[in-house]
Short mmCIF file of C-alpha atoms in Angstrom, two decimals:
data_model
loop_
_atom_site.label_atom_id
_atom_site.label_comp_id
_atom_site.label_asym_id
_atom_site.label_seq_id
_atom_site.Cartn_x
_atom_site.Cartn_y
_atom_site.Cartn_z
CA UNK A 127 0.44 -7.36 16.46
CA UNK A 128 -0.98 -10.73 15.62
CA UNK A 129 0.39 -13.01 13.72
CA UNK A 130 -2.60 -14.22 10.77
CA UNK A 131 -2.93 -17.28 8.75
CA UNK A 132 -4.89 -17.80 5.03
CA UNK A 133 -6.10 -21.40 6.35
CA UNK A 134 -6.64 -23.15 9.59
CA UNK A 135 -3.47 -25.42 9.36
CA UNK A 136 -1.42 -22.23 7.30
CA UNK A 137 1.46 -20.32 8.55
CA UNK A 138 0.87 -17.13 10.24
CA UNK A 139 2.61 -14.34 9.41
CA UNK A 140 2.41 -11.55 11.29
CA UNK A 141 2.32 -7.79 10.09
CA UNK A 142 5.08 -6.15 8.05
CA UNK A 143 5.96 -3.85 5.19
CA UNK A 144 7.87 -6.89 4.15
CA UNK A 145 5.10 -9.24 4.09
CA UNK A 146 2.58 -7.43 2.66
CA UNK A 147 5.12 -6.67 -0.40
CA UNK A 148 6.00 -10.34 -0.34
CA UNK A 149 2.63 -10.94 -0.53
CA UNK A 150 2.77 -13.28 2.25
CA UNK A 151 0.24 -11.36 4.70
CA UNK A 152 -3.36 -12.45 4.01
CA UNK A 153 -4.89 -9.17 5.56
CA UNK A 154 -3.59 -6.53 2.46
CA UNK A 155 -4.73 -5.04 -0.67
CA UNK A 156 -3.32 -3.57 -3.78
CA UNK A 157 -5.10 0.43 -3.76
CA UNK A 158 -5.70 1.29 -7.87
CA UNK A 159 -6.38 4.52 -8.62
CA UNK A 160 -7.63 5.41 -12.07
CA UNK A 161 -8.26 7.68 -14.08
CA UNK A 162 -9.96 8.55 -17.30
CA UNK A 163 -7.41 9.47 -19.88
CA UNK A 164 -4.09 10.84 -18.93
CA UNK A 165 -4.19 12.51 -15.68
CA UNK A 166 -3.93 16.58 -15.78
CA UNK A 167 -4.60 19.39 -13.77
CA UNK A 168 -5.51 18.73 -10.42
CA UNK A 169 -5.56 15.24 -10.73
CA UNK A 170 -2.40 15.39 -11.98
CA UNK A 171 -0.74 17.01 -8.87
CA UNK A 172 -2.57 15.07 -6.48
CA UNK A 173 -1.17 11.84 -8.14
CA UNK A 174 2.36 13.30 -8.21
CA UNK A 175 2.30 14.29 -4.83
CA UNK A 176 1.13 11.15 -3.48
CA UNK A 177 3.97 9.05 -5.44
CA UNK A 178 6.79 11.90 -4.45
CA UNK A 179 9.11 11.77 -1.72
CA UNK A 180 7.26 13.94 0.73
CA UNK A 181 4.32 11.57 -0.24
CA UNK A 182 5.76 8.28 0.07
CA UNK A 183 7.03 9.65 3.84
CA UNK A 184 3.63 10.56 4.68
CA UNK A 185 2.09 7.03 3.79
CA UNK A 186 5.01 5.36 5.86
CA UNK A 187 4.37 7.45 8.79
CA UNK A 188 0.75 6.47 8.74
CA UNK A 189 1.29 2.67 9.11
CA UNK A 190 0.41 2.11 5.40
CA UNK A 191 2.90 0.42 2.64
CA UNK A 192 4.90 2.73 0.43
CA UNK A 193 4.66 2.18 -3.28
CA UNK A 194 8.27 3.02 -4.03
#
């Protein structure tokens, strides 16, 4: 992993759950999903699953940054 810095002369951070939550890694986005109206059906489950448990474990095992 390498360590990355906002500025030249900035302090580089390198990658980590902890840092992107912190907001201290430069390299990281916030991922909105929306919808129009409340969600239902379909949309509905694929939203729940994604913020469940099982979910949540899948994102973490892939390297990306669990919401909860």
């Amino acid at each position: 992993m390498i360590a990355v810095a906002k500025e030249e002369q900035g302090r580089y951070v390198k990658p980590s759950i902890q840092a992107v939550r912190k907001g201290t890694y430069p390299i990281s986005r916030p991922l909105f999903w929306y919808t129009k109206g409340e969600a239902k059906d379909l949309v509905k489950q694929v939203l729940d699953f994604a913020l469940s448990k099982e979910g949540q474990e899948i994102v973490a095992k892939t390297d990306f940054v669990p919401v909860k």
